[in-house]
Structure formats: structure tokens, C-alpha cells
Short mmCIF file of C-alpha atoms in Angstrom, two decimals:
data_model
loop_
_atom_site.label_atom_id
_atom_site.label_comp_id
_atom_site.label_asym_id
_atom_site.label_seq_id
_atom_site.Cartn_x
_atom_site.Cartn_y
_atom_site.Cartn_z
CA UNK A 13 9.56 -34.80 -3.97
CA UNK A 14 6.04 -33.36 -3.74
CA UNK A 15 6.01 -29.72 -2.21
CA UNK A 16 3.16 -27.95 -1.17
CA UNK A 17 4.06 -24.10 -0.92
CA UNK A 18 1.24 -21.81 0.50
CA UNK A 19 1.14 -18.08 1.07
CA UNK A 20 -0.93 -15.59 1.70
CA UNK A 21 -1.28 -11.68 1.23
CA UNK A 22 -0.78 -8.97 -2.01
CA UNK A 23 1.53 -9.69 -4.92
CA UNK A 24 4.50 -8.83 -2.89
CA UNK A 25 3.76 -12.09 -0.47
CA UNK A 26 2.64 -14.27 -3.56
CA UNK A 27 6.08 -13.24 -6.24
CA UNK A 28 8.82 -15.14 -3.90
CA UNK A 29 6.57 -18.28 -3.71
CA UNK A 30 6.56 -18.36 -7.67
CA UNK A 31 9.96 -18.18 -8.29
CA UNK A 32 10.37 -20.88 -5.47
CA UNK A 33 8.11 -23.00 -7.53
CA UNK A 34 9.20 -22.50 -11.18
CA UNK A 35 12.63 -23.69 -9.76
CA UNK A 36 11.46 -26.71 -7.77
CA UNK A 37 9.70 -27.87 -10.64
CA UNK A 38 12.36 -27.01 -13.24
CA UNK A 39 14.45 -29.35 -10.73
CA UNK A 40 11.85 -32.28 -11.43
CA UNK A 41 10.14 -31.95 -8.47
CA UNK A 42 6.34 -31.57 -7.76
CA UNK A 43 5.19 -28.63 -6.63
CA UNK A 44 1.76 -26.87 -6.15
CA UNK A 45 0.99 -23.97 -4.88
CA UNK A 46 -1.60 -22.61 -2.41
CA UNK A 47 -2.44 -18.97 -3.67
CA UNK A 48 -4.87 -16.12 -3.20
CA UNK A 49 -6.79 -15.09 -5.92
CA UNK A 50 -6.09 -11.98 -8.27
CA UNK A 51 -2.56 -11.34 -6.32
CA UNK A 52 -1.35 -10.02 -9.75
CA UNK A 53 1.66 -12.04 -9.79
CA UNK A 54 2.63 -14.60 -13.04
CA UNK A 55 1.23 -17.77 -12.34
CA UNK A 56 1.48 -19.15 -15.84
CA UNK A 57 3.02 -22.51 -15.77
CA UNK A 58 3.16 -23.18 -12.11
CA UNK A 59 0.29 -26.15 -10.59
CA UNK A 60 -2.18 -23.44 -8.42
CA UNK A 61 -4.46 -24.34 -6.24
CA UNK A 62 -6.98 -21.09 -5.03
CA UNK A 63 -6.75 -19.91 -1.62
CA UNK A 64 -10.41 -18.65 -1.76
CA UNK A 65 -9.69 -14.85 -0.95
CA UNK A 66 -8.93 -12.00 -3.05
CA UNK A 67 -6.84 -9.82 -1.13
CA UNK A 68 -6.49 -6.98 -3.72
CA UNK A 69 -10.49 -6.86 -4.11
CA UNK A 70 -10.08 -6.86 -0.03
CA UNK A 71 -7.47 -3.87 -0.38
CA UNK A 72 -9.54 -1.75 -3.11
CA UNK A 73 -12.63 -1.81 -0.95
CA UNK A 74 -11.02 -0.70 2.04
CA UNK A 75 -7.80 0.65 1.75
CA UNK A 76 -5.10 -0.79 4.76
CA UNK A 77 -5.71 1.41 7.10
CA UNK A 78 -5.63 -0.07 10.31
CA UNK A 79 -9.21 1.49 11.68
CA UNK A 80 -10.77 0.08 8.27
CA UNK A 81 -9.77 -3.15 9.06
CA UNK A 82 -10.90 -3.41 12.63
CA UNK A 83 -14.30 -1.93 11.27
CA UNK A 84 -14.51 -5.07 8.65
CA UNK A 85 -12.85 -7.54 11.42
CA UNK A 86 -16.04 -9.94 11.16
CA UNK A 87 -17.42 -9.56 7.47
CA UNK A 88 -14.17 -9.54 6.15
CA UNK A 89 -10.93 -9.97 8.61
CA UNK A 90 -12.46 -13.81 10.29
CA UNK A 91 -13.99 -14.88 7.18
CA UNK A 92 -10.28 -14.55 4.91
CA UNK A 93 -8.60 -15.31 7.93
CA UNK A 94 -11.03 -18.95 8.15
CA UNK A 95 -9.92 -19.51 4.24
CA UNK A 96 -6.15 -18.55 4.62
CA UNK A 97 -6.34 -21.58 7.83
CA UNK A 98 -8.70 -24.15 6.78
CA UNK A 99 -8.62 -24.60 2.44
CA UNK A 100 -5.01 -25.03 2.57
CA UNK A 101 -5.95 -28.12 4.93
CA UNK A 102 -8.31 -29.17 2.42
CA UNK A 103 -5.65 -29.09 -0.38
CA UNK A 104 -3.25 -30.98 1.61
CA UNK A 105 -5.08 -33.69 2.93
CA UNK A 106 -6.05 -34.67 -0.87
CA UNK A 107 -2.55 -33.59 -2.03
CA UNK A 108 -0.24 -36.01 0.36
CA UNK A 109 2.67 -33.72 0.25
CA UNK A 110 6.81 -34.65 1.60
CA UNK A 111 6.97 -31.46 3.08
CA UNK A 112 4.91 -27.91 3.67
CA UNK A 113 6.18 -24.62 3.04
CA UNK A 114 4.23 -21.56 4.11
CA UNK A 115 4.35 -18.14 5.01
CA UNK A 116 3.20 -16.99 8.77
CA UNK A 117 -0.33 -15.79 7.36
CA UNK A 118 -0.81 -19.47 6.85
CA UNK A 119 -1.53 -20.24 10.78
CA UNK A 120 -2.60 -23.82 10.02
CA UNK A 121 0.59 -25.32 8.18
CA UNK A 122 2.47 -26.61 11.31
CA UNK A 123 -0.40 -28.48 12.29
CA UNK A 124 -1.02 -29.62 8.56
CA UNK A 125 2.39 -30.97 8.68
CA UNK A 126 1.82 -32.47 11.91
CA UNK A 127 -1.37 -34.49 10.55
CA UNK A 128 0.81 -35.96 7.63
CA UNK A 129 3.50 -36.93 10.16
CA UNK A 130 6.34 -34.54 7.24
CA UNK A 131 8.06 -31.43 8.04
CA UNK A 132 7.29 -27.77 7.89
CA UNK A 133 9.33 -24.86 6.51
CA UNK A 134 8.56 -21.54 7.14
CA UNK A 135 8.91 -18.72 4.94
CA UNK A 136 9.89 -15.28 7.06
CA UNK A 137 9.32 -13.05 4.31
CA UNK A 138 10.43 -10.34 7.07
CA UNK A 139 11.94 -10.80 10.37
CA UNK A 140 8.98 -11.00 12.57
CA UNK A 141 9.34 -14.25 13.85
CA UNK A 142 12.68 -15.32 14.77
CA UNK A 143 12.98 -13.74 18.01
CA UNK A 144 16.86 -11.72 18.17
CA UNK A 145 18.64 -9.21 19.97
CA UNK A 146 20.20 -7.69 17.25
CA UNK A 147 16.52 -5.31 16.37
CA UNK A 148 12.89 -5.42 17.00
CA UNK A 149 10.35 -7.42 15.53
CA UNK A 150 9.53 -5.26 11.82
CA UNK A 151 5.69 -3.98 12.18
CA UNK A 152 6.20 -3.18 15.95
CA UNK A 153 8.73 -0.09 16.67
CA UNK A 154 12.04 0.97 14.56
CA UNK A 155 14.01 2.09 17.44
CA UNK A 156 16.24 -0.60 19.04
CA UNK A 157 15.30 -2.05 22.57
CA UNK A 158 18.27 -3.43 23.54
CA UNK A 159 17.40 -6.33 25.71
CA UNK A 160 13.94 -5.75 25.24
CA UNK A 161 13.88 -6.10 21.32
CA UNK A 162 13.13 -10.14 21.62
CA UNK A 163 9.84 -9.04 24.15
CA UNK A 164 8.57 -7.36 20.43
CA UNK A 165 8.24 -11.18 18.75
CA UNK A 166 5.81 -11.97 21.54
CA UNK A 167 3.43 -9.85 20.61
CA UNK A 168 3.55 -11.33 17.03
CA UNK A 169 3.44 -15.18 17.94
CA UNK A 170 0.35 -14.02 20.21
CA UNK A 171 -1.89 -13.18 17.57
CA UNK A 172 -2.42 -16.47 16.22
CA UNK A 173 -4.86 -17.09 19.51
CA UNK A 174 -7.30 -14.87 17.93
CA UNK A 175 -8.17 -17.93 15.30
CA UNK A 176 -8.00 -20.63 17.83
CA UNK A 177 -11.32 -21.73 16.35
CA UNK A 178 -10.32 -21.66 12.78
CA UNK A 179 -7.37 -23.78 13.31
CA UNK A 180 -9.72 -26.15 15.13
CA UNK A 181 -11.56 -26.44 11.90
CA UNK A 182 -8.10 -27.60 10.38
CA UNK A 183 -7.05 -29.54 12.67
CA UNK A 184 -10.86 -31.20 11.81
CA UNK A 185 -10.20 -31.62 8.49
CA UNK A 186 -7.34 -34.60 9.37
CA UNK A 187 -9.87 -36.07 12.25
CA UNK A 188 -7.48 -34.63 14.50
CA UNK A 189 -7.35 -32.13 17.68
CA UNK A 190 -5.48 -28.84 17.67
CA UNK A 191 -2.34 -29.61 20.02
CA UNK A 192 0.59 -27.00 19.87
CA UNK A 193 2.53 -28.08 17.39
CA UNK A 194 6.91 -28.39 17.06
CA UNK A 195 8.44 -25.19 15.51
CA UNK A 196 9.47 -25.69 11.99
CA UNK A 197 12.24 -27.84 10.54
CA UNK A 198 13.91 -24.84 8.71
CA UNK A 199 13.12 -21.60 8.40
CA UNK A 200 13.76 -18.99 5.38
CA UNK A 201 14.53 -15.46 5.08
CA UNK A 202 13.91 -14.20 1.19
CA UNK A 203 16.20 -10.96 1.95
CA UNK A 204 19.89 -10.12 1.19
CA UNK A 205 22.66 -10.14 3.44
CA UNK A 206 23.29 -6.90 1.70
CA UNK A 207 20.57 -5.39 3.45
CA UNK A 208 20.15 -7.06 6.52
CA UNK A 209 23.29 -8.52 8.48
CA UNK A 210 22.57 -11.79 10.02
CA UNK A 211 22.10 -11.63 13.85
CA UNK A 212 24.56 -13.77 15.76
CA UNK A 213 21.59 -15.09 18.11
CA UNK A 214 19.58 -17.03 15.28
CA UNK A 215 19.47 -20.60 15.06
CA UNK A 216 21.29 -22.07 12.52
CA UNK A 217 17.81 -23.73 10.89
CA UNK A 218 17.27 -19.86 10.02
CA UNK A 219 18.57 -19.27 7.02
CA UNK A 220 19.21 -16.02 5.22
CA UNK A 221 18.82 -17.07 1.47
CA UNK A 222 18.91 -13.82 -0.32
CA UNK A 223 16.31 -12.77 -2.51
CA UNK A 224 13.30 -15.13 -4.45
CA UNK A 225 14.01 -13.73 -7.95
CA UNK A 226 12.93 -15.02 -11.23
CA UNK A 227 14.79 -13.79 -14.29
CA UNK A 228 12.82 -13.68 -16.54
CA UNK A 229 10.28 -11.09 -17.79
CA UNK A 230 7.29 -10.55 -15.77
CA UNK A 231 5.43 -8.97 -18.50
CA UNK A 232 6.28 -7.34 -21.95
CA UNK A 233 7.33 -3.30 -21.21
CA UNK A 234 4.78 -1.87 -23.73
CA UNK A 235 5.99 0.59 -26.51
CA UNK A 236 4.73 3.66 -24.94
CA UNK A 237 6.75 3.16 -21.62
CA UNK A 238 9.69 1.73 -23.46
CA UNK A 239 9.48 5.39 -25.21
CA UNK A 240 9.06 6.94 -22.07
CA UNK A 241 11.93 5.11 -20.44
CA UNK A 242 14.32 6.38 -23.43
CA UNK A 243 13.60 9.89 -23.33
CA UNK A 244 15.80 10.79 -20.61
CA UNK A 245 16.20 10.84 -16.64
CA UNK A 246 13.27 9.86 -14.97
CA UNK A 247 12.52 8.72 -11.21
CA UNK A 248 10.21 5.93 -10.85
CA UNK A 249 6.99 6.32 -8.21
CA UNK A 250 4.87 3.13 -6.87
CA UNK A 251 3.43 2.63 -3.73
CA UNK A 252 2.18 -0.74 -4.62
CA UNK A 253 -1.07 -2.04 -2.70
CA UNK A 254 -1.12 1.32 -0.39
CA UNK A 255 -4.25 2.59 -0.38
CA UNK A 256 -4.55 5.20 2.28
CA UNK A 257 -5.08 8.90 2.80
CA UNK A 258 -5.40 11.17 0.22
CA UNK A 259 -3.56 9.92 -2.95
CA UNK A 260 -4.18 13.34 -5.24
CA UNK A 261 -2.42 15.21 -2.45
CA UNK A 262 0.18 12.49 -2.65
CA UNK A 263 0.22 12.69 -6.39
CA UNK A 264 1.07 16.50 -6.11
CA UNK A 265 3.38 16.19 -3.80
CA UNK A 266 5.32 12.90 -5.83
CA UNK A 267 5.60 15.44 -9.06
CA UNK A 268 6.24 18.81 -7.50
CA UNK A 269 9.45 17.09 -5.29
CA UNK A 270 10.51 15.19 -9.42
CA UNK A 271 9.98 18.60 -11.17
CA UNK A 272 11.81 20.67 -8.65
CA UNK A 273 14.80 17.62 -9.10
CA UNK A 274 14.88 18.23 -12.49
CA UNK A 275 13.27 14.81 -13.88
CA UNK A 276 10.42 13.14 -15.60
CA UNK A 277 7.65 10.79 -13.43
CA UNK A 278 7.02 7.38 -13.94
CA UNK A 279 3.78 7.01 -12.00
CA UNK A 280 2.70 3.14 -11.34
CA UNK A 281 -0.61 3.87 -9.39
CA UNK A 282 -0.92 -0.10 -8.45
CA UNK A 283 -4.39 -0.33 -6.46
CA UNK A 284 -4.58 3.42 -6.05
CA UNK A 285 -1.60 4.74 -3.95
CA UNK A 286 -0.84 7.27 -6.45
CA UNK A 287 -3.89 9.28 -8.82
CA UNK A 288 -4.04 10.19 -12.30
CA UNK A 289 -6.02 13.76 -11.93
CA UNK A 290 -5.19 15.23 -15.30
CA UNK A 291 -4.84 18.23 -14.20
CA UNK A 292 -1.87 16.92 -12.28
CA UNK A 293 -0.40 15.07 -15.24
CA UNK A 294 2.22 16.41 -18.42
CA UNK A 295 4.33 15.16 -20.79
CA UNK A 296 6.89 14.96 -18.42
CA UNK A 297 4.79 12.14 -16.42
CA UNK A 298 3.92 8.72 -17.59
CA UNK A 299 1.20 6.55 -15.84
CA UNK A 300 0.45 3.05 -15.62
CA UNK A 301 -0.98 0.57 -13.18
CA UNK A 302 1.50 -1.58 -13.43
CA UNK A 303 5.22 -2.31 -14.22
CA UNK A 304 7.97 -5.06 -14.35
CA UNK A 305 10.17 -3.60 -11.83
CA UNK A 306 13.43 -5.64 -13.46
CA UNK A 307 13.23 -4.18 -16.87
CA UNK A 308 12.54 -0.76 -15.28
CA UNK A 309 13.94 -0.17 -11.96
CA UNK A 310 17.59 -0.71 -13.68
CA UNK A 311 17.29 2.70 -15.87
CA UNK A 312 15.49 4.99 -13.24
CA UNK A 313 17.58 7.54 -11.26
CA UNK A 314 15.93 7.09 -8.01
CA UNK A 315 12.70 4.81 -7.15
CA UNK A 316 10.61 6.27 -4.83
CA UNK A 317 8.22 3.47 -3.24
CA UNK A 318 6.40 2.18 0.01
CA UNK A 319 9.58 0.32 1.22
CA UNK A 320 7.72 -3.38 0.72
CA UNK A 321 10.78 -5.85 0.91
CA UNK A 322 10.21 -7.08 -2.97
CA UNK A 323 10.50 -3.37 -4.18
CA UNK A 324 13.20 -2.88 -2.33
CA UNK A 325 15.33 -5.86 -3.06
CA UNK A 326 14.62 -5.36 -6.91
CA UNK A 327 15.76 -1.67 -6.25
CA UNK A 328 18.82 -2.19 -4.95
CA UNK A 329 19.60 -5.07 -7.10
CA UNK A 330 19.05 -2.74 -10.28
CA UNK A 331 21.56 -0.63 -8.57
CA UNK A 332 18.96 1.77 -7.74
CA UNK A 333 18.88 4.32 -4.87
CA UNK A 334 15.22 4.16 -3.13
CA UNK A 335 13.59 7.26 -1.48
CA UNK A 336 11.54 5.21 1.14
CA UNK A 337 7.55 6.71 2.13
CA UNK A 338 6.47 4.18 4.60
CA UNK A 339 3.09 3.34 5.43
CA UNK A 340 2.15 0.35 7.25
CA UNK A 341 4.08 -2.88 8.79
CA UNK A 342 7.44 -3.86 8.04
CA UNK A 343 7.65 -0.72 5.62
CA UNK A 344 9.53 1.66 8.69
CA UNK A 345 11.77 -1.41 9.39
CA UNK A 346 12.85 -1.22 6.42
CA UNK A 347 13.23 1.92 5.55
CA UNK A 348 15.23 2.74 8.74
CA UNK A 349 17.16 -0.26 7.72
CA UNK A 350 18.68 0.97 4.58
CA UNK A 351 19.09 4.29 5.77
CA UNK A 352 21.27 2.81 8.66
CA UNK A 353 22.95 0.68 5.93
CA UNK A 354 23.69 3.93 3.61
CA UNK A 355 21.52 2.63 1.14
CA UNK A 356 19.45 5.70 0.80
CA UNK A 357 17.70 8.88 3.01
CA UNK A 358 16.02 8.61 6.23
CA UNK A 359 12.14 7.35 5.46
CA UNK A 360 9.48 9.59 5.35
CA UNK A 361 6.07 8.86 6.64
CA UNK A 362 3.79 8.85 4.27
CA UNK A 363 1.35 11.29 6.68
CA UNK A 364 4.43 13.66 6.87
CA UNK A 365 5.01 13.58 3.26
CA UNK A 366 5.62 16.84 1.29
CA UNK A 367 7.64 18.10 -1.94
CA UNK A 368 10.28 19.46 0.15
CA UNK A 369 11.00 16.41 1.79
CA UNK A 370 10.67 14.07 -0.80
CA UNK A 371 12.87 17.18 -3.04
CA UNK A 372 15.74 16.92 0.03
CA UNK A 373 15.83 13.05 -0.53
CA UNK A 374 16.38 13.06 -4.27
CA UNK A 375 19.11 15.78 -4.01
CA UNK A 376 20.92 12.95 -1.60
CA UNK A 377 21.05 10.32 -3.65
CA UNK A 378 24.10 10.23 -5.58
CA UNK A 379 25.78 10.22 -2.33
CA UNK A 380 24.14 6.85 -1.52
CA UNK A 381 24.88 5.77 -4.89
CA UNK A 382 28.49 4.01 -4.34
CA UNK A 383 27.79 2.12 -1.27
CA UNK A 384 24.29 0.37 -3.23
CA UNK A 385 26.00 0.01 -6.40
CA UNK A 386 28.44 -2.48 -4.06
CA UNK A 387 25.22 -4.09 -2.56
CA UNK A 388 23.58 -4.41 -5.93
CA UNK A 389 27.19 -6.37 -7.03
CA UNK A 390 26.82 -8.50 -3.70
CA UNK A 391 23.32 -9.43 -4.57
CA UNK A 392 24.01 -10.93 -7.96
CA UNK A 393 26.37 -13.37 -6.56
CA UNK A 394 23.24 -14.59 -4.51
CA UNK A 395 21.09 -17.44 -5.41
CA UNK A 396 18.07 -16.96 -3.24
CA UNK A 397 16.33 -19.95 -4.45
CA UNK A 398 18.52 -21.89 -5.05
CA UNK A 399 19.69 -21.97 -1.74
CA UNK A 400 15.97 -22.00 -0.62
CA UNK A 401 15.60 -25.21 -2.16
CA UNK A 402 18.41 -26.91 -1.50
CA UNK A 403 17.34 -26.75 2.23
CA UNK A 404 14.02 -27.67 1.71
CA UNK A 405 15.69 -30.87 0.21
CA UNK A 406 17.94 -31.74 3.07
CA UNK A 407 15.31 -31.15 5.41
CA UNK A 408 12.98 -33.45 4.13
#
């Protein structure tokens, strides 16, 4: 079978699609991928095609704050927007492919899968799509509407108008016009039963697959980390591709909260959520841009992060209590998710973020401890994807 998997976004939206691939092929099936550029994920081995963008050059230059982005919306929103809808187009019409599997970033795969007369899959990296009583769309409100919650995946679906031209240019590409097109054939959920219950209300094409995990080595843990790691307690800090408000006073507050706990920093600074002011810095702090969270997450005594779904699936598959500092999105979702789970403290916003806080959420986390340690024990029984595959089989 030939599969054409695109997705679009940071390395968090790009990680799931590998693993997806690495098995499909391993399988004997043909696979190539449709990928942004520079996403920092491993994409040795796998058939890539380029997206066009660079979403972490995109996220260095302006941060994701939501006022940036409406001040780039036409040098730099509409133009990645135009490449994320019409290359993958491009790619497919010369690729022929049995069946097209795509994130929601990727507006123009239904209709690319319409042109070729095969189905479409959708990838729900979060629940934002699948309309439900059970809790409100993530990125719009944490608090449960009741009735009202399925009103919140409205405003979602709704925003694909604002490209109506750009899938036009798609729908071009096959010598065809834009029509609306059938919902897809299947649609997966990357994320755990262990974290989120499945609502009663979805379809039974929506499938909750557990996580997209690969198990092998992202990269090599160098020797000076590997040293760090073995020189005793130690909370892990990452805020992946946040970059937003003042990351020195973020920095501060990170180390004064680990200090006052009584354990060394591992500081992952990613694109620049976290600084490394030496005048911040000790022996008791280790920095790097960028970690395997497998080989690490596993040994650290809490992991304080943004609350991005792949950080927090590796987390509390590690058996690893996370201290949640939400800044944009899905990250509140899921934050109040675990909490209401007992999977860890109550979020804090990253605005309201201070070392007392973030010092009351460390002291709590042996208390959260039992109840992930049986999540992390439910996870490993999951195969993510193979079960992933395995429906994009039977629905082709």
C-alpha cells in the first residue's frame, strides 16, 4: 500500500507521524511523508518530502504569542498557511497514493483524497475536532459546558474559511473545483486511554490508539548529561517551542522553586522557553537545548514542562509525575486533564508563574505518584501504532 502521511507544526506535531512511518514501512508498505522543514524530529530513514515552511525559524522570530502572530498574519501566517494547503497537493498528485493521512493543519487533504477518488484519515493529535459532550474543544475554555461543550468544535471547523482561496489553489492543482468534501474514513487519536477516557458520544471511526512512540533512541545522551543524570535527584525543566514573556524571569523562578525542593535542574531551553544567564546557573543546574525525553524523563523526580501532549505522554509513560505551566492551545486542556485524572497538581499559567507555586507543586508529587505509576503500567500494554495502522489498512 502506498501512504502519504502529512503534518504540519513544531516537533511535537511532526514525532507521531515518524513513528507512524518507520512502522508502515517496516510492515512493507510505502510510505512518504509530507514534513516541515527543521521540525527537529529524526527523519533518518523515513522517504520525506519538504513541506516548504520552517516552523521553528517561524517560532524563533516571533515567539507564539497570539498578538505576534496576528501582527505577521500576511508576511508570514497566509504565506505558511498557502504551503501547508497547496505543496502537499503537489506531492500527491505526482505521488498516486491508496490513502491520505494528515493532521488538521493540513486543510487541503480531504479534498486531495477526493481528487484521487481514495480515502482520508485524519490524525486528531488533540481532541479539537470530534465534536463530544463529554468536554470542550482543547484550545477554547477548560471549564466544562455541559450541553454547550459540542458549540466549542464550531468555532474550530470555522477557521478553515479563512483559506478558502488557498484550498482553491489545491483543488487547482487536480483541474478540479473546491466542493465540500465527505468527513474522513477514520479518524485517530495519538493519546492514552490512561489520560483521556473515551467519550461515549464518538463515532466508532474515532479511534483512541494510544500513544505514536518509537523505541528506539532519538539521539545519543551525551557524557556530560549522562554524568549529570547520575549524580543524584534532579527535576527535569522544558518548555519546548514556548517562546513567550520573559524567559530569565522564568529561568529564576524554574531554579529557585528546584533549590527550595531540594534538587538539581535539568534545563532543556528548546527554542528559548527557558535562558542560560550565568549568573542564574551552578553546578547544581545542567543546560542543554535539547534532550531524548525516553532515556531521561524515566530517572527525573518530577518533569516540569508546557503540558504539549508528546511531553506529557512520554512523562507519564516514564512513570513520571509532571508539574504542568501552560501557555498556549491545548496546553490548559491538558493540564486540567491530568490534574482531574490525579496525575499531577493543578496547572499553572505560565503568566502566574512563581517559585512558590511551582515549590507547592513539587512538594505534591509523591502523592500523585501511585495513581501515574498505574497509568504508566497501562500505557505499556498500548500499541499506539500499531493499532494506528492496522486501521489505516482496513480502511483502505
Amino acid at each position: 500500500m502506498r501512504i502519504l502521511l502529512a503534518t504540519a507544526g513544531s516537533r511535537g506535531d511532526v514525532e507521531p507521524f515518524t513513528a507512524l512511518a518507520r512502522r508502515a514501512t517496516a510492515e512493507g508498505h510505502h510510505v512518504l511523508l509530507v514534513a516541515p522543514d527543521n521540525s527537529g524530529a529524526d527523519l533518518s530513514g523515513i522517504d520525506v518530502r519538504s513541506m516548504s515552511v520552517d516552523y521553528t525559524r517561524m517560532i524563533e522570530e516571533q515567539g507564539v504569542s497570539l498578538m505576534a502572530a496576528l501582527r505577521s498574519y500576511s508576511s508570514v501566517i497566509r504565506p505558511t498557511m498557502n504551503a501547508v494547503i497547496v505543496e502537499p497537493a503537489r506531492i500527491a498528485r505526482e505521488y498516486r497514493p491508496d490513502v491520505v493521512v494528515a493532521h488538521p493543519k493540513v486543510l487541503s487533504a480531504p479534498l486531495i483524497a477526493e481528487a484521487l477518488d481514495v480515502p482520508y484519515v485524519l490524525v486528531e493529535l488533540v481532541p479539537a475536532m470530534t465534536p463530544t459532550r463529554a468536554f470542550p474543544a482543547a484550545g477554547t475554555t477548560t471549564r466544562n459546558l455541559g450541553f454547550l461543550n459540542k458549540l466549542t468544535y464550531r468555532f474550530v471547523a470555522a477557521s478553515g474559511a479563512m483559506f478558502a482561496n488557498d484550498l482553491d489553489q489545491a483543488a487547482a492543482v487536480f483541474g478540479t473545483r473546491r466542493r465540500r468534501p465527505a468527513g474522513p474514513a477514520a479518524t485517530l487519536m495519538p493519546i492514552s486511554s490512561a489520560i483521556l477516557e473515551r467519550p461515549s458520544d464518538w463515532p466508532e471511526t474515532v479511534h483512541l490508539t494510544g500513544p505514536w512512540l518509537t523505541d528506539r533512541p532519538r539521539t545519543v545522551l551525551s557524557d556530560d548529561v549522562r554524568s549529570f543524570i547520575a549524580g543524584g535527584d534532579f527535576v527535569y525543566a522544558g518548555f519546548g517551542s514556548m517562546v513567550a514573556g520573559n524567559a530569565e524571569q522564568r529561568t529564576r523562578e524554574v531554579l529557585a522553586a528546584t533549590r527550595s525542593f531540594g534538587a538539581r535542574a535539568l534545563l532543556v531551553t528548546g527554542l528559548g522557553g527557558l535562558t542560560t544567564s550565568p549568573h542564574l546557573l551552578g553546578d547544581d543546574v545542567h543546560v542543554v537545548r535539547s534532550v531524548d525525553h525516553t532515556q531521561v524523563l524515566p530517572q527525573a523526580v518530577a518533569a516540569i514542562h508546557h503540558g504539549g501532549i508528546g511531553t506529557l505522554q512520554t512523562a507519564t509513560r516514564a512513570g513520571t509525575v509532571s508539574v504542568v505551566i501552560p501557555f498556549i492551545a491545548d496546553q490548559p486542556f491538558w493540564g486540567a486533564r491530568i490534574h482531574a485524572r490525579r496525575l499531577g497538581s493543578a496547572p499553572i499559567r505560565q503568566s502566574r508563574l512563581t517559585a512558590a507555586r511551582l515549590r507547592a507543586s513539587l512538594a505534591e508529587t509523591e502523592s500523585y505518584r501511585p495513581e501515574v505509576q498505574r497509568a504508566a503500567l497501562a500505557m505499556t500494554r498500548e500499541d499506539g501504532v500499531g493499532t494506528a495502522l492496522a486501521v489505516i489498512v482496513t480502511t483502505s
